[in-house]
Protein backbone atom coordinates (compact mmCIF):
# COMPACT_ATOMS: atom_id res chain seq x y z
CA UNK A 1 0.00 0.00 0.00
CA UNK A 2 2.75 2.42 0.93
CA UNK A 3 4.61 1.67 -2.32
CA UNK A 4 1.46 2.39 -4.34
CA UNK A 5 1.06 5.67 -2.48
CA UNK A 6 4.62 6.74 -3.38
CA UNK A 7 4.09 5.80 -7.01
CA UNK A 8 0.79 7.68 -7.22
CA UNK A 9 2.20 10.76 -5.45
CA UNK A 10 5.13 11.01 -7.85
CA UNK A 11 3.07 11.09 -11.02
CA UNK A 12 0.24 13.22 -9.67
CA UNK A 13 2.61 15.89 -8.38
CA UNK A 14 4.72 15.92 -11.52
CA UNK A 15 1.66 16.17 -13.72
CA UNK A 16 0.58 19.51 -12.25
CA UNK A 17 4.02 21.10 -11.86
CA UNK A 18 5.99 23.12 -14.34
CA UNK A 19 8.79 25.67 -14.56
CA UNK A 20 12.30 25.73 -13.19
CA UNK A 21 13.24 25.85 -9.51
CA UNK A 22 16.47 27.86 -9.49
CA UNK A 23 16.48 31.38 -8.04
CA UNK A 24 12.90 31.28 -6.76
CA UNK A 25 13.35 30.64 -3.06
CA UNK A 26 15.11 31.89 0.04
CA UNK A 27 17.11 29.86 2.62
CA UNK A 28 18.54 27.62 -0.13
CA UNK A 29 21.23 26.44 2.30
CA UNK A 30 18.61 24.08 3.75
CA UNK A 31 19.16 21.84 0.71
CA UNK A 32 22.90 21.37 1.23
CA UNK A 33 23.94 17.81 2.03
CA UNK A 34 24.38 17.42 5.77
CA UNK A 35 26.94 14.62 6.12
CA UNK A 36 29.75 12.88 4.23
CA UNK A 37 27.66 9.73 3.97
CA UNK A 38 24.85 11.65 2.30
CA UNK A 39 27.26 13.41 -0.03
CA UNK A 40 29.09 10.22 -1.03
CA UNK A 41 25.79 8.53 -1.99
CA UNK A 42 24.84 11.44 -4.25
CA UNK A 43 22.80 13.41 -1.70
CA UNK A 44 19.23 13.41 -0.33
CA UNK A 45 19.12 9.73 0.65
CA UNK A 46 16.07 9.30 2.91
CA UNK A 47 15.89 5.51 3.38
CA UNK A 48 18.82 4.77 5.70
CA UNK A 49 17.58 3.32 9.00
CA UNK A 50 20.45 2.62 11.39
CA UNK A 51 22.48 4.46 14.05
CA UNK A 52 23.48 7.34 11.72
CA UNK A 53 22.03 10.36 13.52
CA UNK A 54 22.73 12.58 10.48
CA UNK A 55 19.83 10.97 8.60
CA UNK A 56 17.26 12.92 10.62
CA UNK A 57 18.12 16.11 8.72
CA UNK A 58 16.57 14.80 5.50
CA UNK A 59 13.92 12.41 6.83
CA UNK A 60 12.78 12.67 10.47
CA UNK A 61 11.07 9.28 10.16
CA UNK A 62 14.52 7.64 10.29
CA UNK A 63 15.01 8.73 13.95
CA UNK A 64 15.26 5.56 16.04
CA UNK A 65 16.54 4.20 19.34
CA UNK A 66 19.84 3.00 17.80
CA UNK A 67 20.82 6.69 17.52
CA UNK A 68 20.51 7.15 21.28
CA UNK A 69 23.31 9.30 22.74
CA UNK A 70 25.08 9.68 19.39
CA UNK A 71 26.60 13.03 18.44
CA UNK A 72 27.62 13.81 14.85
CA UNK A 73 29.72 16.78 13.74
CA UNK A 74 30.35 17.57 10.07
CA UNK A 75 32.35 20.27 8.33
CA UNK A 76 33.05 21.12 4.73
CA UNK A 77 34.61 23.75 2.49
CA UNK A 78 32.22 24.55 -0.33
CA UNK A 79 33.48 27.00 -2.97
CA UNK A 80 35.91 29.86 -2.39
CA UNK A 81 35.62 31.05 1.20
CA UNK A 82 32.23 29.44 1.75
CA UNK A 83 32.20 26.93 4.60
CA UNK A 84 29.35 25.02 6.17
CA UNK A 85 28.75 22.44 8.85
CA UNK A 86 26.12 20.49 10.73
CA UNK A 87 25.65 18.87 14.11
CA UNK A 88 23.10 16.30 15.21
CA UNK A 89 22.34 14.57 18.51
CA UNK A 90 19.70 11.99 19.47
CA UNK A 91 18.46 10.93 22.87
CA UNK A 92 15.97 8.27 23.91
CA UNK A 93 14.21 9.65 26.97
CA UNK A 94 11.80 6.75 27.29
CA UNK A 95 11.33 3.65 25.15
CA UNK A 96 7.61 4.38 24.95
CA UNK A 97 8.23 7.95 23.77
CA UNK A 98 10.65 6.83 21.07
CA UNK A 99 13.67 9.06 20.32
CA UNK A 100 14.16 12.81 19.99
CA UNK A 101 16.80 14.46 17.78
CA UNK A 102 18.23 17.98 17.83
CA UNK A 103 20.45 19.49 15.17
CA UNK A 104 21.91 22.60 13.62
CA UNK A 105 22.93 23.57 10.06
CA UNK A 106 25.02 26.63 9.30
CA UNK A 107 26.78 28.21 6.35
CA UNK A 108 29.27 31.09 6.29
CA UNK A 109 29.73 32.89 2.98
CA UNK A 110 33.07 34.51 3.88
CA UNK A 111 34.12 38.15 3.54
CA UNK A 112 33.17 40.47 0.68
CA UNK A 113 34.58 43.85 -0.32
CA UNK A 114 31.92 46.54 -0.43
CA UNK A 115 31.63 49.22 -3.16
CA UNK A 116 29.13 52.01 -3.77
CA UNK A 117 27.37 52.80 -7.06
CA UNK A 118 30.40 54.81 -8.21
CA UNK A 119 32.80 51.94 -7.67
CA UNK A 120 34.41 53.44 -4.57
CA UNK A 121 35.40 51.05 -1.82
CA UNK A 122 33.24 51.02 1.31
CA UNK A 123 33.37 48.67 4.28
CA UNK A 124 33.67 44.92 3.88
CA UNK A 125 30.77 42.67 4.87
CA UNK A 126 29.89 39.01 5.34
CA UNK A 127 26.91 36.70 5.27
CA UNK A 128 25.80 33.64 7.18
CA UNK A 129 22.72 31.48 7.76
CA UNK A 130 21.77 28.98 10.45
CA UNK A 131 18.89 26.59 11.16
CA UNK A 132 18.16 24.80 14.45
CA UNK A 133 15.81 21.83 14.47
CA UNK A 134 14.09 19.40 16.82
CA UNK A 135 12.78 16.10 15.47
CA UNK A 136 10.70 13.16 16.64
CA UNK A 137 9.72 9.82 15.14
CA UNK A 138 7.00 7.31 15.96
CA UNK A 139 6.62 3.67 15.00
CA UNK A 140 2.97 3.00 14.24
CA UNK A 141 1.99 0.09 16.58
CA UNK A 142 1.94 -3.40 15.06
CA UNK A 143 3.27 -2.12 11.72
CA UNK A 144 6.57 -1.54 9.96
CA UNK A 145 5.64 2.07 9.24
CA UNK A 146 7.57 4.92 10.87
CA UNK A 147 6.43 8.54 10.73
CA UNK A 148 8.36 11.60 11.89
CA UNK A 149 8.39 15.37 11.99
CA UNK A 150 11.02 18.03 12.56
CA UNK A 151 10.54 21.74 13.36
CA UNK A 152 13.16 24.32 12.32
CA UNK A 153 13.95 27.90 13.26
CA UNK A 154 15.96 29.73 10.59
CA UNK A 155 18.08 32.87 10.81
CA UNK A 156 19.81 34.59 7.88
CA UNK A 157 22.14 37.60 7.76
CA UNK A 158 23.30 38.87 4.37
CA UNK A 159 25.30 42.11 4.64
CA UNK A 160 22.98 44.52 6.54
CA UNK A 161 19.84 42.53 5.72
CA UNK A 162 18.33 40.04 8.15
CA UNK A 163 15.56 37.51 7.96
CA UNK A 164 14.01 35.05 10.41
CA UNK A 165 11.76 32.14 9.53
CA UNK A 166 10.40 28.77 10.54
CA UNK A 167 9.70 25.49 8.81
CA UNK A 168 9.04 21.84 9.44
CA UNK A 169 9.71 18.55 7.69
CA UNK A 170 7.52 15.46 7.72
CA UNK A 171 8.51 11.98 6.64
CA UNK A 172 7.42 8.37 6.42
CA UNK A 173 9.48 5.20 6.23
CA UNK A 174 8.24 1.68 5.53
CA UNK A 175 10.63 -1.18 6.28
CA UNK A 176 10.03 -4.45 4.44
CA UNK A 177 12.16 -6.70 6.63
CA UNK A 178 11.41 -9.85 4.64
CA UNK A 179 12.97 -8.42 1.47
CA UNK A 180 15.26 -5.95 3.28
CA UNK A 181 13.77 -3.05 1.31
CA UNK A 182 13.11 0.43 2.70
CA UNK A 183 10.58 2.80 1.11
CA UNK A 184 10.46 6.46 2.17
CA UNK A 185 8.73 9.76 1.54
CA UNK A 186 9.84 13.17 2.86
CA UNK A 187 8.28 16.62 2.48
CA UNK A 188 10.81 19.24 3.48
CA UNK A 189 10.88 22.98 4.25
CA UNK A 190 7.17 23.63 4.74
CA UNK A 191 7.23 27.08 6.28
CA UNK A 192 7.41 30.84 5.98
CA UNK A 193 9.44 33.93 6.81
CA UNK A 194 8.54 35.63 10.08
CA UNK A 195 10.59 38.68 9.12
CA UNK A 196 11.86 39.50 5.62
CA UNK A 197 15.04 41.07 4.25
CA UNK A 198 13.38 44.12 2.70
CA UNK A 199 9.63 43.78 3.15
CA UNK A 200 9.07 41.20 0.40
CA UNK A 201 7.99 37.76 1.60
CA UNK A 202 9.82 34.97 -0.24
CA UNK A 203 8.96 31.29 -0.48
CA UNK A 204 10.99 28.57 1.19
CA UNK A 205 12.51 25.76 -0.95
CA UNK A 206 9.70 23.23 -0.48
CA UNK A 207 10.72 19.81 -1.75
CA UNK A 208 9.15 16.37 -1.96
CA UNK A 209 11.50 13.39 -2.08
CA UNK A 210 10.80 9.67 -2.45
CA UNK A 211 13.33 6.89 -2.15
CA UNK A 212 13.92 3.17 -2.01
CA UNK A 213 16.93 1.13 -0.93
CA UNK A 214 17.76 -2.52 -0.54
CA UNK A 215 20.52 -4.59 0.98
CA UNK A 216 21.27 -7.51 -1.33
CA UNK A 217 21.09 -11.01 0.05
CA UNK A 218 24.49 -12.70 0.50
CA UNK A 219 26.21 -9.66 -1.00
CA UNK A 220 27.54 -6.84 1.24
CA UNK A 221 25.94 -4.08 -0.83
CA UNK A 222 23.07 -1.69 -0.21
CA UNK A 223 21.83 0.34 -3.16
CA UNK A 224 19.85 3.57 -2.94
CA UNK A 225 17.55 5.23 -5.46
CA UNK A 226 16.20 8.71 -4.75
CA UNK A 227 13.80 10.88 -6.75
CA UNK A 228 14.26 14.53 -5.79
CA UNK A 229 12.06 17.58 -6.43
CA UNK A 230 9.08 15.52 -7.51
CA UNK A 231 6.79 18.43 -6.61
CA UNK A 232 7.91 19.98 -9.89
CA UNK A 233 8.31 18.12 -13.16
CA UNK A 234 10.37 20.56 -15.21
CA UNK A 235 13.61 21.25 -13.33
CA UNK A 236 15.75 21.76 -16.43
CA UNK A 237 17.02 24.95 -18.03
CA UNK A 238 18.42 25.82 -21.42
CA UNK A 239 22.14 26.41 -21.11
CA UNK A 240 23.05 29.36 -23.40
CA UNK A 241 26.51 27.88 -23.92
CA UNK A 242 24.88 24.92 -25.68
CA UNK A 243 22.82 27.00 -28.08
CA UNK A 244 23.20 26.10 -31.77
CA UNK A 245 23.11 28.25 -34.87
CA UNK A 246 20.56 27.70 -37.59
CA UNK A 247 21.24 28.00 -41.34
CA UNK A 248 20.00 31.58 -41.19
CA UNK A 249 22.44 32.43 -38.41
CA UNK A 250 19.81 32.60 -35.67
CA UNK A 251 20.55 31.11 -32.27
CA UNK A 252 18.52 28.03 -31.30
CA UNK A 253 18.24 27.40 -27.57
CA UNK A 254 19.04 23.99 -26.14
CA UNK A 255 16.00 21.71 -25.99
CA UNK A 256 15.80 19.38 -23.00
CA UNK A 257 14.05 16.13 -23.82
CA UNK A 258 11.41 14.41 -21.69
CA UNK A 259 13.82 11.61 -20.80
CA UNK A 260 16.66 14.03 -19.95
CA UNK A 261 14.42 16.02 -17.62
CA UNK A 262 13.19 12.81 -15.97
CA UNK A 263 16.76 11.72 -15.27
CA UNK A 264 17.49 15.02 -13.53
CA UNK A 265 15.22 13.90 -10.70
CA UNK A 266 17.32 10.79 -10.10
CA UNK A 267 20.07 10.26 -7.53
CA UNK A 268 21.74 6.85 -7.21
CA UNK A 269 24.14 5.49 -4.63
CA UNK A 270 25.80 2.25 -3.56
CA UNK A 271 27.29 1.41 -0.18
CA UNK A 272 29.73 -1.49 0.14
CA UNK A 273 29.99 -3.35 3.45
CA UNK A 274 27.21 -1.25 5.08
CA UNK A 275 27.36 -3.19 8.37
CA UNK A 276 31.13 -3.45 8.67
CA UNK A 277 33.71 -1.23 10.34
CA UNK A 278 34.88 0.04 6.96
CA UNK A 279 32.32 1.24 4.39
CA UNK A 280 32.95 2.33 0.81
CA UNK A 281 30.42 4.54 -0.99
CA UNK A 282 29.82 5.88 -4.48
CA UNK A 283 27.00 8.01 -5.85
CA UNK A 284 25.82 9.75 -8.97
CA UNK A 285 23.60 12.84 -9.18
CA UNK A 286 22.14 13.10 -12.69
CA UNK A 287 20.97 16.69 -12.33
CA UNK A 288 24.33 17.96 -11.14
CA UNK A 289 26.09 16.03 -13.89
CA UNK A 290 23.88 17.48 -16.63
CA UNK A 291 23.86 21.08 -15.42
CA UNK A 292 27.63 21.23 -14.92
CA UNK A 293 28.57 19.26 -18.02
CA UNK A 294 31.10 20.90 -20.33
CA UNK A 295 30.72 20.41 -24.05
CA UNK A 296 33.37 18.18 -25.64
CA UNK A 297 35.22 17.75 -22.38
CA UNK A 298 34.86 15.04 -19.77
CA UNK A 299 34.93 16.37 -16.20
CA UNK A 300 32.94 13.64 -14.35
CA UNK A 301 30.51 16.09 -12.74
CA UNK A 302 27.88 14.37 -10.61
CA UNK A 303 30.14 11.63 -9.27
CA UNK A 304 30.80 11.38 -5.54
CA UNK A 305 32.95 9.02 -3.49
CA UNK A 306 33.50 8.41 0.19
CA UNK A 307 34.19 6.04 3.02
CA UNK A 308 33.43 5.43 6.68
CA UNK A 309 35.81 4.09 9.30
CA UNK A 310 34.53 2.91 12.69
CA UNK A 311 36.92 2.70 15.65
CA UNK A 312 35.25 1.58 18.88
CA UNK A 313 32.84 4.41 19.77
CA UNK A 314 34.11 6.78 17.08
CA UNK A 315 33.27 6.82 13.40
CA UNK A 316 35.01 8.99 10.82
CA UNK A 317 33.40 9.73 7.45
CA UNK A 318 34.75 11.46 4.37
CA UNK A 319 33.29 12.34 0.97
CA UNK A 320 34.54 13.90 -2.23
CA UNK A 321 31.98 15.33 -4.66
CA UNK A 322 32.82 16.27 -8.21
CA UNK A 323 31.24 19.50 -9.48
CA UNK A 324 33.43 21.24 -12.09
CA UNK A 325 37.04 21.39 -13.19
CA UNK A 326 37.40 24.53 -11.10
CA UNK A 327 35.61 23.51 -7.92
CA UNK A 328 34.92 20.32 -5.97
CA UNK A 329 34.00 19.72 -2.36
CA UNK A 330 35.22 17.55 0.49
CA UNK A 331 33.16 16.91 3.61
CA UNK A 332 34.47 15.52 6.89
CA UNK A 333 32.40 14.02 9.68
CA UNK A 334 32.90 12.54 13.12
CA UNK A 335 30.28 10.60 15.07
CA UNK A 336 30.71 9.83 18.78
CA UNK A 337 28.75 7.19 20.65
CA UNK A 338 28.52 8.27 24.31
CA UNK A 339 26.83 5.07 25.48
XYZ file of C-alpha atoms in Angstrom, residues 2 5-6 9-10 13 31 38 44-48 55-62 146-150 152 168-174 183-190 205-212 226-231:
56
model
C 2.749 2.423 0.929
C 1.060 5.674 -2.479
C 4.616 6.738 -3.380
C 2.201 10.756 -5.453
C 5.131 11.012 -7.847
C 2.609 15.890 -8.382
C 19.159 21.843 0.710
C 24.848 11.650 2.300
C 19.231 13.412 -0.332
C 19.123 9.733 0.650
C 16.068 9.297 2.912
C 15.886 5.506 3.378
C 18.823 4.766 5.698
C 19.828 10.971 8.601
C 17.258 12.922 10.618
C 18.125 16.114 8.720
C 16.571 14.796 5.500
C 13.919 12.406 6.832
C 12.785 12.672 10.465
C 11.067 9.279 10.159
C 14.518 7.638 10.293
C 7.574 4.918 10.873
C 6.427 8.541 10.726
C 8.357 11.600 11.888
C 8.395 15.370 11.990
C 11.023 18.033 12.564
C 13.156 24.325 12.321
C 9.042 21.841 9.435
C 9.709 18.545 7.688
C 7.519 15.460 7.723
C 8.510 11.982 6.643
C 7.420 8.369 6.425
C 9.480 5.199 6.227
C 8.236 1.681 5.530
C 10.578 2.804 1.111
C 10.458 6.460 2.166
C 8.732 9.762 1.540
C 9.843 13.167 2.862
C 8.281 16.618 2.481
C 10.807 19.242 3.476
C 10.879 22.975 4.250
C 7.171 23.630 4.743
C 12.510 25.763 -0.953
C 9.696 23.232 -0.484
C 10.717 19.806 -1.749
C 9.145 16.366 -1.962
C 11.503 13.385 -2.083
C 10.802 9.672 -2.451
C 13.328 6.892 -2.150
C 13.918 3.174 -2.014
C 16.199 8.710 -4.748
C 13.797 10.879 -6.752
C 14.258 14.530 -5.790
C 12.063 17.579 -6.435
C 9.078 15.519 -7.514
C 6.788 18.432 -6.608
